[in-house]
Amino acid sequence: MSATSPGVSISSAVPEHVAVIMDGNGRWAGRRALPRHAGHKAGVKAARSAVETCAESGVKCLTLFAFSSENWRRPREEVGALMALFVEVLKRETEELHRNNIRLRFIGDRPSLGKRLAQRIAAAEALTADNTGLDLNVAMAYGGRWDIVEAARRAAERVAAGELSPADISEETIRGHLALGDCPDPDLLIRTGGEHRISNFLLWNLAYAEVFFTPTLWPDFSNADIDAAFSFYRERQRRFGRTAEQLEARSC
Ligand code: FPP
């Protein structure tokens, strides 16, 4: 059984939902005297391989942080190159993902991405909507604070429409309005690139995630790194606020 909500304690062999902050593309390129864009291109290959491995390992849901709300602050050329890369990747990979029964979903401030990319996203989501294999969520122009504000706004709209009373707003109300409201919370967060922070990713959903940091730069992220992350996960005792003694008593 997978540990996805408070009350469940023992890590299953494979996390049900894995979230990834893919960091280190720029440094990977810099070390090779290549432009940053080359690092992002190499990052796509690593993303492809991580998707394949997670699907084969029985992960049910994989959420990749491709572009944060704050990444708009990068130099205009880098942002332009990233947007063009996302369009190209969707064009090239969507059919293959579909053949592999993968369901694609994009989370983030979609209108800010521009018409061309938004159209590609809508087409990819429509094509793969009925697939039943891996759920692949790609966060673009996404921020955890943005997500919570959007959820609060939707709840407020329901209150204004008389559908909901303020006294009835609960954690479940807010969670239900989040971009990943219908997904279990991530069991495991992986961050590559050596930084130890969560950078405004899935702030609500990561409340009880196990967190694996690795110095590996994202383009170098391999199956061996995934194995290391999954081994780390298997060794965690997920307590969700309880004591170790309580958990031991429950497992007897
Ligand atoms: C962070 O590395 C990476 C990004 C901002 C872009 C991530 C994009 C990809 C991996 C490619 C696309 C993937 C999909 C799924 C479409 P960085 O540039 O911050 O690296 P640095 O910290 O070394 O500068």
Coordinates of C-alpha atoms and ligand atoms in Angstrom, one line a residue:
M1 CA 0.0 0.0 0.0
S2 CA 1.3 3.4 -0.7
A3 CA 1.7 6.2 1.9
T4 CA -0.1 9.1 0.4
S5 CA -2.1 10.6 3.3
P6 CA -1.8 11.1 7.0
G7 CA -2.6 7.8 8.7
V8 CA -0.6 5.5 6.4
S9 CA 2.9 4.9 7.6
I10 CA 5.1 2.4 5.8
S11 CA 6.7 3.4 2.6
S12 CA 5.8 1.0 -0.3
A13 CA 8.6 -0.3 -2.4
V14 CA 8.0 2.3 -5.1
P15 CA 6.6 5.8 -4.4
E16 CA 3.2 6.3 -6.0
H17 CA 3.8 10.0 -6.8
V18 CA 7.3 11.3 -7.6
A19 CA 7.9 15.1 -8.0
V20 CA 11.1 16.4 -9.5
I21 CA 12.9 19.7 -9.5
M22 CA 15.2 19.4 -12.5
D23 CA 18.1 21.7 -11.7
G24 CA 21.6 22.1 -13.1
N25 CA 21.1 22.4 -16.8
G26 CA 22.9 25.7 -17.0
R27 CA 25.9 24.5 -15.0
W28 CA 26.1 21.3 -17.1
A29 CA 26.3 23.4 -20.2
G30 CA 28.8 25.9 -18.6
R31 CA 31.2 23.1 -17.7
R32 CA 31.3 22.1 -21.3
A33 CA 31.7 25.7 -22.6
L34 CA 28.3 25.4 -24.2
P35 CA 25.4 27.9 -24.2
R36 CA 22.8 27.4 -21.4
H37 CA 20.3 26.3 -24.0
A38 CA 22.4 23.2 -24.7
G39 CA 21.9 22.3 -21.1
H40 CA 18.2 22.5 -21.4
K41 CA 18.3 20.4 -24.5
A42 CA 20.3 17.8 -22.7
G43 CA 17.8 18.1 -19.9
V44 CA 15.0 17.0 -22.2
K45 CA 16.8 13.7 -22.8
A46 CA 17.2 13.1 -19.1
A47 CA 13.5 13.9 -18.6
R48 CA 12.6 11.4 -21.3
S49 CA 14.6 8.7 -19.6
A50 CA 13.2 9.5 -16.2
V51 CA 9.6 9.2 -17.6
E52 CA 10.4 5.8 -19.1
T53 CA 12.0 4.5 -15.9
C54 CA 9.2 5.7 -13.7
A55 CA 6.6 4.2 -15.9
E56 CA 8.4 0.9 -16.0
S57 CA 8.9 0.9 -12.2
G58 CA 5.2 1.3 -11.4
V59 CA 5.2 4.9 -10.4
K60 CA 1.6 6.1 -10.9
C61 CA 2.2 9.8 -11.1
L62 CA 5.3 11.9 -12.0
T63 CA 5.4 15.7 -11.7
L64 CA 8.2 17.6 -13.4
F65 CA 9.1 21.2 -12.6
A66 CA 10.0 22.6 -16.1
F67 CA 9.5 26.3 -15.6
S68 CA 8.7 28.3 -12.5
S69 CA 6.8 31.5 -12.1
E70 CA 10.1 33.1 -11.1
N71 CA 11.9 31.8 -14.2
W72 CA 10.3 34.6 -16.2
R73 CA 13.0 36.7 -14.6
R74 CA 15.8 35.0 -16.6
P75 CA 17.3 36.7 -19.7
R76 CA 14.8 37.2 -22.5
E77 CA 16.9 35.0 -24.9
E78 CA 16.9 32.1 -22.4
V79 CA 13.2 32.3 -21.8
G80 CA 12.5 32.5 -25.5
A81 CA 14.7 29.5 -26.1
L82 CA 13.0 27.5 -23.4
M83 CA 9.5 28.3 -24.8
A84 CA 10.6 27.2 -28.3
L85 CA 12.1 24.0 -26.8
F86 CA 8.9 23.2 -25.0
V87 CA 6.9 23.6 -28.3
E88 CA 9.4 21.4 -30.1
V89 CA 9.4 18.7 -27.4
L90 CA 5.6 18.6 -27.4
K91 CA 5.6 18.3 -31.2
R92 CA 8.1 15.5 -31.2
E93 CA 7.2 13.5 -28.1
T94 CA 3.4 13.6 -27.7
E95 CA 2.6 10.7 -30.1
E96 CA 5.2 8.5 -28.4
L97 CA 3.9 9.3 -24.9
H98 CA 0.4 8.5 -26.2
R99 CA 1.6 5.2 -27.6
N100 CA 2.9 4.4 -24.2
N101 CA -0.4 5.0 -22.6
I102 CA 0.9 8.1 -20.7
R103 CA -1.6 10.8 -19.7
L104 CA -0.2 14.3 -19.9
R105 CA -1.3 17.3 -17.9
F106 CA 0.2 20.8 -17.6
I107 CA -0.1 22.8 -14.5
G108 CA 0.7 26.5 -14.2
D109 CA -0.4 29.9 -15.5
R110 CA -1.3 28.8 -19.0
P111 CA -2.2 32.1 -20.6
S112 CA 1.2 33.5 -19.8
L113 CA 2.9 30.8 -21.9
G114 CA 1.6 32.3 -25.2
K115 CA -0.8 31.0 -27.8
R116 CA 1.5 28.6 -29.7
L117 CA 2.5 26.7 -26.6
A118 CA -0.9 26.8 -25.0
Q119 CA -2.4 25.2 -28.2
R120 CA 0.2 22.5 -28.2
I121 CA -0.5 21.8 -24.5
A122 CA -4.3 21.6 -25.1
A123 CA -3.8 19.2 -28.0
A124 CA -1.4 16.9 -26.0
E125 CA -3.8 16.8 -23.1
A126 CA -6.8 16.1 -25.3
L127 CA -4.9 13.3 -27.2
T128 CA -3.8 11.5 -24.0
A129 CA -6.8 12.3 -21.7
D130 CA -8.1 8.7 -21.7
N131 CA -4.8 7.0 -21.1
T132 CA -4.5 4.9 -18.1
G133 CA -0.7 4.4 -17.6
L134 CA 1.6 6.9 -16.0
D135 CA 0.1 10.4 -15.2
L136 CA 2.8 12.8 -16.3
N137 CA 2.3 16.3 -14.9
V138 CA 4.5 19.1 -16.3
A139 CA 4.6 22.3 -14.3
M140 CA 5.2 25.4 -16.5
A141 CA 4.9 29.0 -15.4
Y142 CA 4.0 27.3 -12.1
G143 CA 4.5 28.5 -8.5
G144 CA 3.2 26.9 -5.3
R145 CA 2.0 30.3 -4.0
W146 CA 0.2 31.0 -7.3
D147 CA -1.5 27.6 -7.0
I148 CA -2.7 28.3 -3.5
V149 CA -4.0 31.7 -4.4
E150 CA -5.9 30.3 -7.4
A151 CA -7.4 27.7 -5.1
A152 CA -8.4 30.3 -2.6
R153 CA -9.9 32.4 -5.3
R154 CA -12.0 29.5 -6.6
A155 CA -13.3 28.8 -3.1
A156 CA -14.1 32.5 -2.7
E157 CA -16.0 32.5 -6.0
R158 CA -18.1 29.5 -4.7
V159 CA -18.8 31.4 -1.5
A160 CA -19.8 34.5 -3.5
A161 CA -22.1 32.3 -5.6
G162 CA -23.8 31.0 -2.5
E163 CA -22.6 27.4 -3.1
L164 CA -20.3 27.2 -0.1
S165 CA -20.3 28.7 3.4
P166 CA -17.1 30.2 4.7
A167 CA -17.4 27.9 7.8
D168 CA -17.3 24.9 5.5
I169 CA -14.0 25.7 4.0
S170 CA -11.6 22.9 4.9
E171 CA -8.3 21.5 3.9
E172 CA -10.1 19.3 1.5
T173 CA -11.9 22.4 -0.1
I174 CA -8.5 24.0 -0.8
R175 CA -6.8 20.8 -1.9
G176 CA -9.7 20.1 -4.3
H177 CA -9.1 23.4 -6.1
L178 CA -5.3 23.0 -6.5
A179 CA -3.8 22.2 -9.8
L180 CA -3.2 18.6 -8.7
G181 CA -6.3 18.4 -6.6
D182 CA -7.2 15.0 -7.9
C183 CA -3.7 13.5 -7.4
P184 CA -2.3 11.9 -4.2
D185 CA 0.3 14.1 -2.6
P186 CA 3.9 13.4 -3.8
D187 CA 5.5 10.7 -1.7
L188 CA 9.0 11.6 -2.9
L189 CA 10.5 14.9 -4.0
I190 CA 13.8 14.7 -5.9
R191 CA 15.9 17.8 -6.5
T192 CA 19.0 17.6 -8.6
G193 CA 21.8 20.2 -8.9
G194 CA 22.9 20.3 -5.3
E195 CA 20.6 23.0 -3.9
H196 CA 18.6 22.2 -0.8
R197 CA 15.4 24.1 -1.3
I198 CA 11.9 23.6 -2.8
S199 CA 11.8 26.8 -4.8
N200 CA 8.0 27.4 -4.6
F201 CA 7.2 24.0 -6.1
L202 CA 3.9 22.3 -4.9
L203 CA 4.0 24.0 -1.5
W204 CA 0.7 22.5 -0.3
N205 CA 1.1 19.0 -1.8
L206 CA 4.7 18.5 -0.5
A207 CA 3.7 18.8 3.1
Y208 CA 4.7 15.2 3.9
A209 CA 6.9 14.3 1.0
E210 CA 10.3 12.6 1.6
V211 CA 13.0 14.8 0.1
F212 CA 16.0 13.5 -1.8
F213 CA 18.7 16.0 -2.8
T214 CA 21.4 15.0 -5.1
P215 CA 24.4 17.0 -6.5
T216 CA 23.9 15.3 -9.9
L217 CA 23.2 17.9 -12.5
W218 CA 19.9 17.2 -14.2
P219 CA 21.3 16.3 -17.7
D220 CA 23.4 13.6 -16.0
F221 CA 20.5 12.2 -14.0
S222 CA 20.4 8.5 -14.8
N223 CA 18.7 5.3 -13.7
A224 CA 21.4 4.9 -11.0
D225 CA 20.2 8.2 -9.5
I226 CA 16.6 7.0 -9.6
D227 CA 17.6 3.8 -7.9
A228 CA 19.4 5.8 -5.2
A229 CA 16.3 8.0 -4.7
F230 CA 14.0 5.0 -4.5
S231 CA 16.4 3.2 -2.0
F232 CA 16.4 6.4 0.1
Y233 CA 12.6 6.4 0.0
R234 CA 12.3 2.7 1.0
E235 CA 14.4 3.4 4.1
R236 CA 12.1 6.2 5.4
Q237 CA 9.6 5.6 8.1
R238 CA 6.7 7.8 7.2
R239 CA 5.1 8.9 10.5
F240 CA 2.7 11.7 9.5
G241 CA 3.0 13.2 13.0
R242 CA 2.8 9.9 14.9
T243 CA 5.6 8.4 17.0
A244 CA 7.7 5.5 15.9
E245 CA 6.3 3.5 18.8
Q246 CA 2.7 4.1 17.6
L247 CA 3.7 2.8 14.2
E248 CA 5.4 -0.3 15.5
A249 CA 2.2 -1.1 17.6
R250 CA 0.1 -0.7 14.5
S251 CA 2.2 -3.0 12.4
C252 CA 2.0 -5.8 15.0
Ligands
FPP1 C1 16.9 24.4 -14.3 O1 18.2 24.3 -14.5 C2 16.1 23.9 -15.4 C3 15.1 24.7 -16.1 C4 14.7 26.0 -15.7 C5 14.4 24.2 -17.2 C6 14.0 22.7 -17.1 C7 13.7 22.2 -18.5 C8 14.0 21.0 -19.0 C9 14.8 20.0 -18.2 C10 13.7 20.6 -20.3 C11 12.3 20.4 -20.6 C12 11.6 19.3 -19.9 C13 10.4 19.0 -20.2 C14 9.7 18.0 -19.4 C15 9.6 19.7 -21.3 P1 19.0 25.7 -14.4 O2 19.0 26.4 -15.8 O3 18.5 26.5 -13.3 O4 20.5 25.2 -14.1 P2 21.6 25.9 -13.2 O5 21.1 26.0 -11.8 O6 22.8 25.1 -13.4 O7 21.8 27.3 -13.8

